[in-house]
Amino acid sequence: MKEKWFKKAVGYQIYPRSFKDSNGDGVGDINGIIEKLPYLKDLGIDFIWICPIYQSPMDDNGYDISDFLAIDKSFGNLLDFKNLIKKAHDLGIKIIVDLVLNHSSDEHLWFQKAISSKDNEYQEYYYFKEGRYENDVRKPPTNWQSFFSQSAWTYVESIDKYYLHIFSKKMPDLNWTNPKLRNEMKKIARYYLELGCDGFRLDAIAHLSKDNTFTNINDLELAFDSGKFSNREELFDYLKELKTEVFDKYECFTVGEVGGCASEQEGLRYSNYQSGFLDMVFNFDTCWQNGAYGSIDKKDSEIVTDVYNLKTNFKRWFDAFYQKGWQPVYWLNHDHPRVLSQYGDLNYHYESGSMLGMVLLFMPATPFIYQGEEIGMSNVNYKDISDFDDISAKNFYDAHKDNYSKEWIVHILNRCSRDNARSIMQWNDSFNAGFSSTLKKLKINDNYKEINVSKQENETKSILKSYKQFIKYRKEFIDFIITNKIEFIDLDNQDIFAYQIKPLTIIGNFRNFEVDFDFDLDGYEVLYNNYEILKYQNNKINLAPFQALLLKK
Ligand code: GLC
């Protein structure tokens, strides 16, 4: 049987807004991506996933779409996009675009029509509901809280109804129980496949169906239960429809984002080889394994990588999926802090950055590298709330400002916010890190003079060079990697992440101190060591801080 191309591929995620600005307006754009295609080719990338570039008021930086079939002016136009597809394909790079099926912008024509009259038929495209009255006081239909801190319902006075939004209030949820809406969304998907896109990252796909009984979670004013709108039964009917009527008609690659705590079994239901609806799904279980999520009450010293949990989370998914389905692996995406700041250490920049790359890039799954990860970009160090450009950060501030000082909230946002991943790509040490000739809204990380692409291209040893080398090795051993089973070595070890995927063994020290690791090196060839030295005695390797070894037997 011919293996699917994506099993052998390495992906790269682009957040277009902050990747490369070609026209000097301060916002990254499609032509900026075109400019950097040779860089990506040289890195060894086979496909790129591009976050939304569609027309949007940018409340959630493009995930709030006001016209699914138009390119936002800030990113370029349709010709630029066609050109990108062509140029990427000429280099053998496939294009995966974000398909946002769960919601639109409130500025979308459908929504505007929906709220234009009391019983407009477009209300069926969304979830509009009457309020509840308690002692003559009007309340939202349920006490559901959205992912972005506030109530999941917003009131529209002119029609005296509320609409549901599980993200920001400018992102009303689309009603997938309505076949008319489903047909519209299928048309949109077909349009991008006809343009030549090779597939989709399906945004927030786990949330397409809701608990249609619309009942309260508990007695509180506001409560969060992602189960009310995640991984629900009817969703699988919608996915089946998308698969048979759209994806299967094209050679379309699909990777879904399944938040809402999907289990491995649910993951398999989405994407098993036999009867899955998608090629693979992202789970969140390997992110935040340092306790940083929801850590407003934690001191910095309490944020420590739980290496054991990290490994067992990978292992659970690998065990469940072995020979049953294929997975993506990633350290971060545009919704996370930087992995170098989460699991690595700026004081051991090269060592921890290259260690993380090595651990990720030999796993039996499709790796997704997030822009800037390959040079070890780190979290931002913003001074003020106004420096943050993300609606979820702003809502977070509003939700906590009565109970915490502004300084502390800024500190927590610098630790946890999505803006960490979204700061501008550090290309070189010139003005604005070579990203743009102007900077309007977006901020720059202070360390761009030390951490940038051009510097790392010229150094003999750099994170960038190690990523390139690992991708080369991955390709050399790819037939083994996609066939053999991953075996974790010394799983109980609290500091070392080690695994074997025959004939390769990967050993990475996740600590900023030396750690002894029991391992018999007899017969092994060292393919890569991020230190000059290898301390070894009596079947024990003495690993230096963040030392990483790629071995072959
Ligand atoms: C996904 C995206 C995130 C966005 C949300 C709403 O989780 O990754 O960036 O805010 O969906 O579209």
XYZ file of C-alpha atoms and ligand atoms in Angstrom:
565
model
C 0.000 0.000 0.000
C 1.325 3.438 -0.886
C 1.881 5.515 2.227
C 0.130 8.850 2.386
C 2.503 11.718 1.659
C 1.908 13.486 4.948
C 3.339 10.606 6.988
C 6.753 11.397 5.588
C 6.364 15.145 5.659
C 7.519 17.928 7.974
C 5.133 20.835 8.403
C 5.678 24.476 9.331
C 3.032 26.767 10.750
C 2.881 30.380 9.652
C 1.035 33.093 11.526
C 0.949 35.458 8.549
C 0.418 38.635 10.513
C 3.820 38.383 12.161
C 5.860 36.332 9.691
C 7.101 38.779 7.039
C 5.791 42.116 5.849
C 6.585 42.748 2.184
C 4.891 46.135 1.683
C 5.907 48.041 4.788
C 2.453 48.483 6.326
C 3.509 46.806 9.542
C 1.511 43.612 8.967
C 2.914 40.386 7.562
C 1.423 39.326 4.237
C 1.183 36.712 1.497
C 4.028 38.191 -0.527
C 6.147 38.051 2.608
C 5.499 34.313 2.772
C 6.459 33.979 -0.903
C 9.709 35.792 -0.170
C 10.577 33.251 2.505
C 9.695 30.070 0.602
C 13.352 29.371 -0.249
C 14.178 29.655 3.467
C 11.510 27.064 4.253
C 12.668 24.808 1.452
C 16.200 24.976 2.765
C 14.972 24.082 6.238
C 13.448 20.925 4.779
C 9.773 21.816 5.026
C 7.241 19.854 2.941
C 4.084 21.791 3.712
C 3.006 24.981 5.398
C -0.129 25.580 7.395
C -1.135 29.213 7.075
C -3.391 30.720 9.739
C -6.446 32.632 8.398
C -5.850 35.200 5.659
C -9.518 35.869 4.931
C -11.440 39.117 5.188
C -11.794 39.940 8.839
C -12.307 42.837 11.244
C -9.420 41.181 13.169
C -11.103 40.931 16.514
C -9.373 37.563 16.939
C -6.643 38.351 14.411
C -8.355 36.675 11.506
C -10.255 33.805 13.124
C -13.289 36.102 12.977
C -14.124 35.978 9.291
C -16.493 38.431 7.598
C -16.145 36.910 4.115
C -14.857 33.360 3.860
C -14.193 33.717 0.139
C -12.167 36.927 0.193
C -8.548 37.562 1.140
C -8.109 40.298 3.727
C -6.534 43.389 2.187
C -3.875 43.527 4.873
C -2.552 40.174 3.616
C -2.823 40.857 -0.129
C -5.285 39.656 -2.718
C -6.411 36.586 -4.599
C -3.682 36.932 -7.206
C -1.043 36.972 -4.475
C -2.577 33.880 -2.973
C -2.660 32.043 -6.305
C 0.917 33.064 -6.827
C 1.852 31.679 -3.415
C 0.247 28.331 -4.226
C 2.080 28.176 -7.534
C 5.476 29.190 -6.172
C 5.183 26.832 -3.221
C 4.167 23.967 -5.477
C 7.087 24.700 -7.791
C 9.351 24.155 -4.788
C 7.504 20.997 -3.752
C 5.869 22.663 -0.738
C 2.189 21.989 -0.146
C -0.248 24.597 1.135
C -2.612 23.852 3.993
C -5.034 26.610 4.922
C -7.049 27.185 8.053
C -10.715 26.332 7.614
C -12.826 28.009 10.253
C -16.165 26.216 10.347
C -17.362 26.899 13.865
C -18.080 30.616 13.688
C -18.050 33.708 11.528
C -17.491 37.337 12.386
C -20.495 39.332 13.567
C -19.677 41.529 10.577
C -20.400 38.672 8.177
C -23.396 39.396 5.928
C -25.257 36.363 7.301
C -25.070 37.743 10.805
C -25.899 41.261 9.721
C -29.020 39.929 7.997
C -29.838 37.771 11.004
C -30.055 40.755 13.316
C -31.776 43.014 10.798
C -35.310 41.931 11.760
C -37.000 40.091 14.593
C -37.428 36.721 12.873
C -35.007 36.922 10.002
C -34.340 33.508 8.422
C -30.580 33.979 8.779
C -31.016 33.567 12.513
C -31.141 29.869 11.637
C -27.475 30.162 10.602
C -26.554 30.916 14.203
C -27.854 30.133 17.667
C -30.307 32.851 18.627
C -32.289 32.326 21.822
C -34.586 34.308 24.052
C -33.330 35.342 27.478
C -34.394 33.691 30.715
C -36.248 35.765 33.261
C -35.551 35.359 36.943
C -37.612 37.699 39.157
C -38.224 39.850 36.134
C -34.516 40.210 35.503
C -33.379 39.195 32.030
C -30.508 36.704 31.934
C -28.679 34.920 29.127
C -30.294 31.648 27.967
C -27.700 29.602 29.902
C -24.859 30.295 32.311
C -22.223 29.002 29.878
C -18.908 30.781 29.904
C -16.950 31.176 26.671
C -13.312 30.188 26.121
C -12.439 33.868 26.258
C -13.552 34.495 29.861
C -16.953 36.142 29.359
C -20.507 34.801 29.022
C -20.993 32.734 25.862
C -24.131 34.799 25.071
C -24.496 38.368 23.885
C -27.782 40.249 23.782
C -29.021 42.042 20.678
C -31.446 44.662 21.778
C -33.145 45.311 18.431
C -34.413 41.733 18.187
C -34.540 41.006 21.920
C -32.519 37.809 21.558
C -29.146 36.477 22.573
C -26.676 34.707 20.290
C -24.152 32.072 21.256
C -20.399 32.580 20.897
C -17.959 30.190 22.533
C -15.058 32.519 21.663
C -15.291 36.334 21.522
C -18.604 38.139 21.219
C -17.606 39.176 17.721
C -17.485 35.496 16.731
C -21.028 34.104 16.691
C -21.208 30.303 16.472
C -22.617 28.852 13.283
C -25.535 26.480 13.589
C -24.454 23.158 12.083
C -27.836 21.554 12.683
C -29.025 23.670 9.740
C -28.393 21.851 6.418
C -28.397 25.176 4.529
C -25.497 26.397 6.638
C -23.661 23.118 6.163
C -23.972 23.455 2.411
C -22.558 26.971 2.529
C -19.553 25.751 4.493
C -18.946 22.860 2.091
C -18.943 25.343 -0.778
C -16.246 27.345 0.980
C -14.075 24.272 1.470
C -14.461 23.293 -2.189
C -13.511 26.781 -3.294
C -10.085 26.555 -1.630
C -9.459 23.053 -2.936
C -10.353 24.212 -6.447
C -7.814 27.026 -6.053
C -5.149 24.387 -5.515
C -4.803 24.218 -1.737
C -3.668 20.795 -0.576
C -5.739 20.583 2.554
C -7.026 22.105 5.725
C -6.269 22.637 9.332
C -9.781 22.538 10.725
C -10.097 25.206 13.365
C -12.012 24.448 16.563
C -13.513 21.417 14.835
C -14.422 19.696 18.095
C -17.026 22.368 18.770
C -19.321 22.192 15.758
C -22.121 20.648 17.737
C -23.509 21.880 21.032
C -25.671 20.488 23.778
C -28.916 21.494 22.119
C -30.917 21.181 25.315
C -29.254 24.477 26.321
C -29.419 23.892 30.039
C -27.423 25.499 32.809
C -24.219 23.885 34.033
C -24.890 24.665 37.704
C -26.377 27.398 39.879
C -23.572 29.901 39.384
C -24.016 33.011 37.267
C -21.256 31.846 34.941
C -19.671 28.408 34.621
C -17.316 26.734 32.196
C -17.899 23.239 30.875
C -16.324 22.571 27.504
C -18.435 19.396 27.316
C -21.425 21.587 26.437
C -19.807 22.322 23.101
C -17.028 19.793 22.511
C -16.651 16.351 20.906
C -20.391 15.748 20.842
C -22.084 12.933 18.989
C -23.764 14.868 16.134
C -20.424 16.357 15.174
C -19.357 13.051 13.662
C -22.316 13.143 11.253
C -21.194 16.567 10.085
C -17.645 15.348 9.612
C -18.860 12.367 7.632
C -20.758 14.698 5.348
C -17.691 16.903 4.873
C -15.543 13.889 4.144
C -17.784 12.177 1.625
C -19.005 15.301 -0.114
C -15.818 17.364 -0.090
C -12.531 15.938 1.197
C -12.792 12.597 -0.613
C -13.429 14.311 -3.920
C -9.989 15.900 -3.808
C -6.631 14.738 -2.577
C -7.265 16.764 0.511
C -5.203 16.519 3.672
C -7.056 17.269 6.906
C -5.822 17.932 10.408
C -8.392 18.922 13.004
C -7.928 20.871 16.187
C -9.708 18.896 18.884
C -9.740 20.862 22.082
C -12.211 20.264 24.838
C -10.151 17.485 26.374
C -10.576 14.841 23.673
C -9.363 11.449 24.885
C -7.201 9.140 22.755
C -10.289 7.062 22.006
C -12.124 10.141 20.804
C -9.028 11.111 18.846
C -9.105 7.717 17.156
C -12.750 8.117 16.360
C -11.899 11.277 14.453
C -8.921 9.914 12.622
C -8.452 6.140 12.666
C -7.266 4.616 9.381
C -10.393 2.519 8.823
C -13.314 4.765 9.540
C -11.918 8.122 10.645
C -13.141 11.329 9.068
C -9.907 13.291 9.226
C -6.292 12.364 8.501
C -5.199 13.406 11.945
C -6.079 15.532 14.954
C -4.111 17.806 17.244
C -4.617 17.097 20.924
C -3.456 19.523 23.627
C -2.109 17.009 26.128
C 1.574 17.669 25.551
C 1.307 21.445 25.914
C 1.500 23.252 29.235
C 3.199 20.386 31.064
C 4.938 22.893 33.290
C 1.864 24.044 35.150
C 1.746 27.446 33.452
C -1.859 27.129 32.281
C -4.197 28.965 34.631
C -1.202 29.834 36.820
C -2.222 33.301 37.997
C -1.638 32.272 41.609
C 1.706 30.577 41.012
C 5.150 32.039 41.563
C 7.703 31.652 38.760
C 9.573 29.078 40.814
C 6.510 26.838 40.707
C 6.568 26.628 36.930
C 8.615 23.489 36.331
C 8.414 21.015 33.471
C 6.844 17.761 34.530
C 8.929 15.546 32.284
C 7.209 12.397 33.427
C 3.735 13.707 32.585
C 4.967 15.040 29.294
C 6.317 11.630 28.323
C 3.323 9.670 29.503
C 0.978 11.970 27.603
C 2.907 11.375 24.406
C 3.022 7.665 25.187
C -0.719 7.309 25.792
C -1.498 8.763 22.401
C 1.226 6.815 20.615
C 0.127 3.543 22.212
C -3.491 4.128 21.259
C -2.651 5.153 17.700
C -0.009 2.531 16.890
C -1.068 0.945 13.567
C -4.541 2.432 14.015
C -4.074 6.026 13.023
C -1.537 8.767 12.419
C -0.899 11.893 14.457
C 0.676 15.319 14.314
C 3.200 16.324 16.986
C 4.134 19.871 17.901
C 5.563 21.894 20.747
C 3.483 24.995 20.252
C 1.176 26.842 17.935
C -0.112 30.408 17.750
C -2.226 29.881 20.890
C 0.686 29.138 23.212
C 3.714 30.571 24.918
C 7.063 29.823 23.276
C 8.361 26.317 23.911
C 11.836 27.634 24.685
C 10.334 29.516 27.618
C 8.031 26.655 28.601
C 10.323 23.615 28.509
C 13.675 25.166 27.617
C 15.854 27.867 29.129
C 17.150 31.140 27.723
C 20.365 30.643 29.697
C 20.956 27.480 27.689
C 19.570 28.785 24.471
C 21.264 26.598 21.903
C 21.363 23.551 24.155
C 17.705 23.582 25.167
C 16.424 24.691 21.751
C 18.298 21.946 19.923
C 17.344 19.355 22.549
C 13.665 20.193 22.075
C 14.017 19.972 18.308
C 15.666 16.574 18.537
C 13.070 15.128 20.889
C 10.235 16.248 18.612
C 11.612 15.527 15.180
C 12.115 11.766 15.383
C 8.706 10.850 16.691
C 6.516 8.552 14.602
C 4.085 11.336 13.711
C 4.054 14.380 11.432
C 5.991 17.194 13.118
C 4.683 20.756 12.887
C 7.305 23.418 13.539
C 5.912 26.789 14.593
C 7.516 29.913 13.093
C 10.512 30.982 15.143
C 10.750 27.711 17.056
C 13.621 26.720 14.750
C 15.665 29.635 16.105
C 14.524 29.288 19.693
C 12.373 32.406 19.924
C 11.284 33.049 23.487
C 8.385 34.638 25.364
C 7.890 38.378 25.162
C 8.639 40.849 27.892
C 5.844 43.386 27.450
C 5.431 46.183 29.937
C 1.785 47.106 29.619
C -1.629 45.641 28.831
C -1.786 47.850 25.750
C 1.240 45.995 24.325
C -0.918 42.885 23.965
C -2.718 42.451 20.693
C -4.969 39.524 21.546
C -8.619 39.713 22.523
C -8.242 36.793 24.925
C -5.439 38.659 26.747
C -7.618 41.764 26.995
C -10.574 39.772 28.307
C -8.253 38.040 30.759
C -7.187 41.399 32.087
C -10.788 42.567 32.465
C -11.729 39.367 34.255
C -8.895 39.660 36.806
C -8.207 43.365 37.248
C -10.328 43.667 40.382
C -8.384 40.996 42.215
C -4.781 41.332 41.011
C -2.423 44.194 40.348
C -1.903 45.312 36.791
C 1.815 44.463 37.060
C 1.052 40.925 38.106
C -1.458 40.398 35.306
C 1.108 41.666 32.783
C 3.626 39.273 34.316
C 1.189 36.380 33.926
C 0.385 37.368 30.356
C 4.110 37.415 29.570
C 4.185 33.883 30.907
C 1.030 32.490 29.350
C -0.499 34.648 26.668
C -0.886 33.789 23.017
C 0.999 36.940 22.087
C 4.175 35.106 23.013
C 3.901 33.013 19.892
C 2.634 35.930 17.848
C 5.464 38.419 18.241
C 7.207 39.208 14.988
C 9.534 36.714 13.371
C 13.161 37.615 14.072
C 14.890 37.474 10.694
C 18.016 39.500 11.433
C 19.468 42.139 13.738
C 18.538 45.113 11.582
C 15.633 47.535 12.071
C 12.481 45.712 13.295
C 14.342 42.412 13.116
C 14.031 42.505 9.320
C 10.292 41.843 9.620
C 9.017 45.161 8.302
C 10.089 48.711 7.623
C 7.405 49.918 10.061
C 5.915 48.576 13.231
C 2.477 49.838 14.120
C 0.585 47.474 16.324
C 2.895 44.513 16.601
C 5.682 44.531 19.138
C 9.155 43.162 18.899
C 10.924 40.897 21.348
C 13.870 42.758 22.885
C 16.245 39.875 22.227
C 16.105 39.981 18.415
C 19.725 41.079 18.109
C 20.879 37.904 19.821
C 18.216 35.568 18.458
C 17.573 35.762 14.729
C 17.691 33.691 11.560
C 20.577 35.406 9.868
C 22.851 35.058 12.899
C 22.034 31.375 13.235
C 22.618 30.749 9.544
C 26.164 32.039 9.991
C 27.041 30.295 13.214
C 28.707 26.914 13.109
C 26.396 25.636 15.819
C 22.858 26.981 16.123
C 19.338 25.822 16.815
C 18.465 26.508 13.187
C 21.324 24.350 11.949
C 20.368 21.572 14.315
C 16.746 21.631 13.096
C 17.993 21.339 9.514
C 20.220 18.446 10.425
C 17.460 16.646 12.324
C 15.078 17.014 9.405
C 17.748 15.542 7.103
C 18.221 12.594 9.434
C 14.478 12.198 9.790
C 14.172 11.885 6.023
C 17.046 9.417 5.866
C 15.337 7.142 8.411
C 11.745 7.933 7.533
C 10.734 4.410 6.492
C 11.749 3.132 9.932
C 10.139 6.057 11.704
C 6.755 5.528 10.104
C 6.772 1.770 10.636
C 8.410 1.053 13.971
C 6.881 1.459 17.357
C 8.173 4.164 19.658
C 9.500 2.720 22.934
C 10.118 5.048 25.851
C 13.293 4.340 27.798
C 13.246 4.682 31.563
C 9.786 6.226 31.460
C 9.793 6.884 35.201
C 12.824 9.145 34.947
C 11.799 12.628 36.087
C 14.445 14.548 34.127
C 15.320 12.723 30.942
C 13.167 12.277 27.856
C 14.487 9.186 26.070
C 12.961 6.949 23.430
C 13.856 4.500 20.782
C 12.460 4.246 17.304
C 14.630 1.576 15.803
C 17.394 2.007 14.696
C 17.483 5.426 16.389
C 17.619 6.387 20.046
C 17.015 9.902 21.313
C 18.107 11.039 24.762
C 17.358 14.562 25.965
C 18.062 16.144 29.319
C 15.192 18.521 30.180
C 17.051 20.074 33.113
C 19.441 22.981 33.503
C 21.677 20.754 35.642
C 23.710 17.618 35.048
C 21.840 14.329 35.224
C 23.198 10.766 35.250
C 21.367 8.393 32.955
C 21.795 4.615 32.970
C 22.459 3.555 29.422
C 24.792 1.067 27.786
C 26.320 2.849 24.816
C 28.016 -0.270 23.482
C 27.487 -0.613 19.741
C 25.874 2.800 19.305
C 27.035 5.383 16.844
C 26.501 9.005 17.910
C 24.835 10.860 15.037
C 24.327 14.119 16.899
C 25.422 15.546 20.208
C 24.657 19.168 21.066
C 27.800 19.303 23.248
C 31.406 18.685 22.242
C 31.785 16.203 25.035
C 30.090 12.979 26.060
C 30.765 11.952 29.645
C 30.295 8.226 30.030
C 31.428 5.735 32.650
C 30.159 2.392 33.982
C 27.124 2.341 31.710
C 26.082 5.786 32.849
C 25.928 8.863 30.695
C 26.493 12.044 32.608
C 24.318 14.462 30.658
C 25.157 18.165 30.758
C 22.322 20.729 31.068
C 19.906 20.164 28.166
C 22.349 17.808 26.476
C 20.767 15.789 23.685
C 22.049 12.727 21.862
C 20.897 11.109 18.674
C 22.194 7.551 18.544
C 21.997 4.754 16.028
C 22.445 1.005 16.420
C -8.683 28.039 17.585
C -7.545 28.917 17.123
C -7.500 30.148 17.971
C -8.798 30.900 17.806
C -9.981 29.993 18.086
C -11.227 30.596 17.544
O -8.501 27.568 18.867
O -6.354 28.181 17.153
O -6.431 30.980 17.644
O -8.832 31.991 18.667
O -9.882 28.737 17.446
O -11.214 30.575 16.147
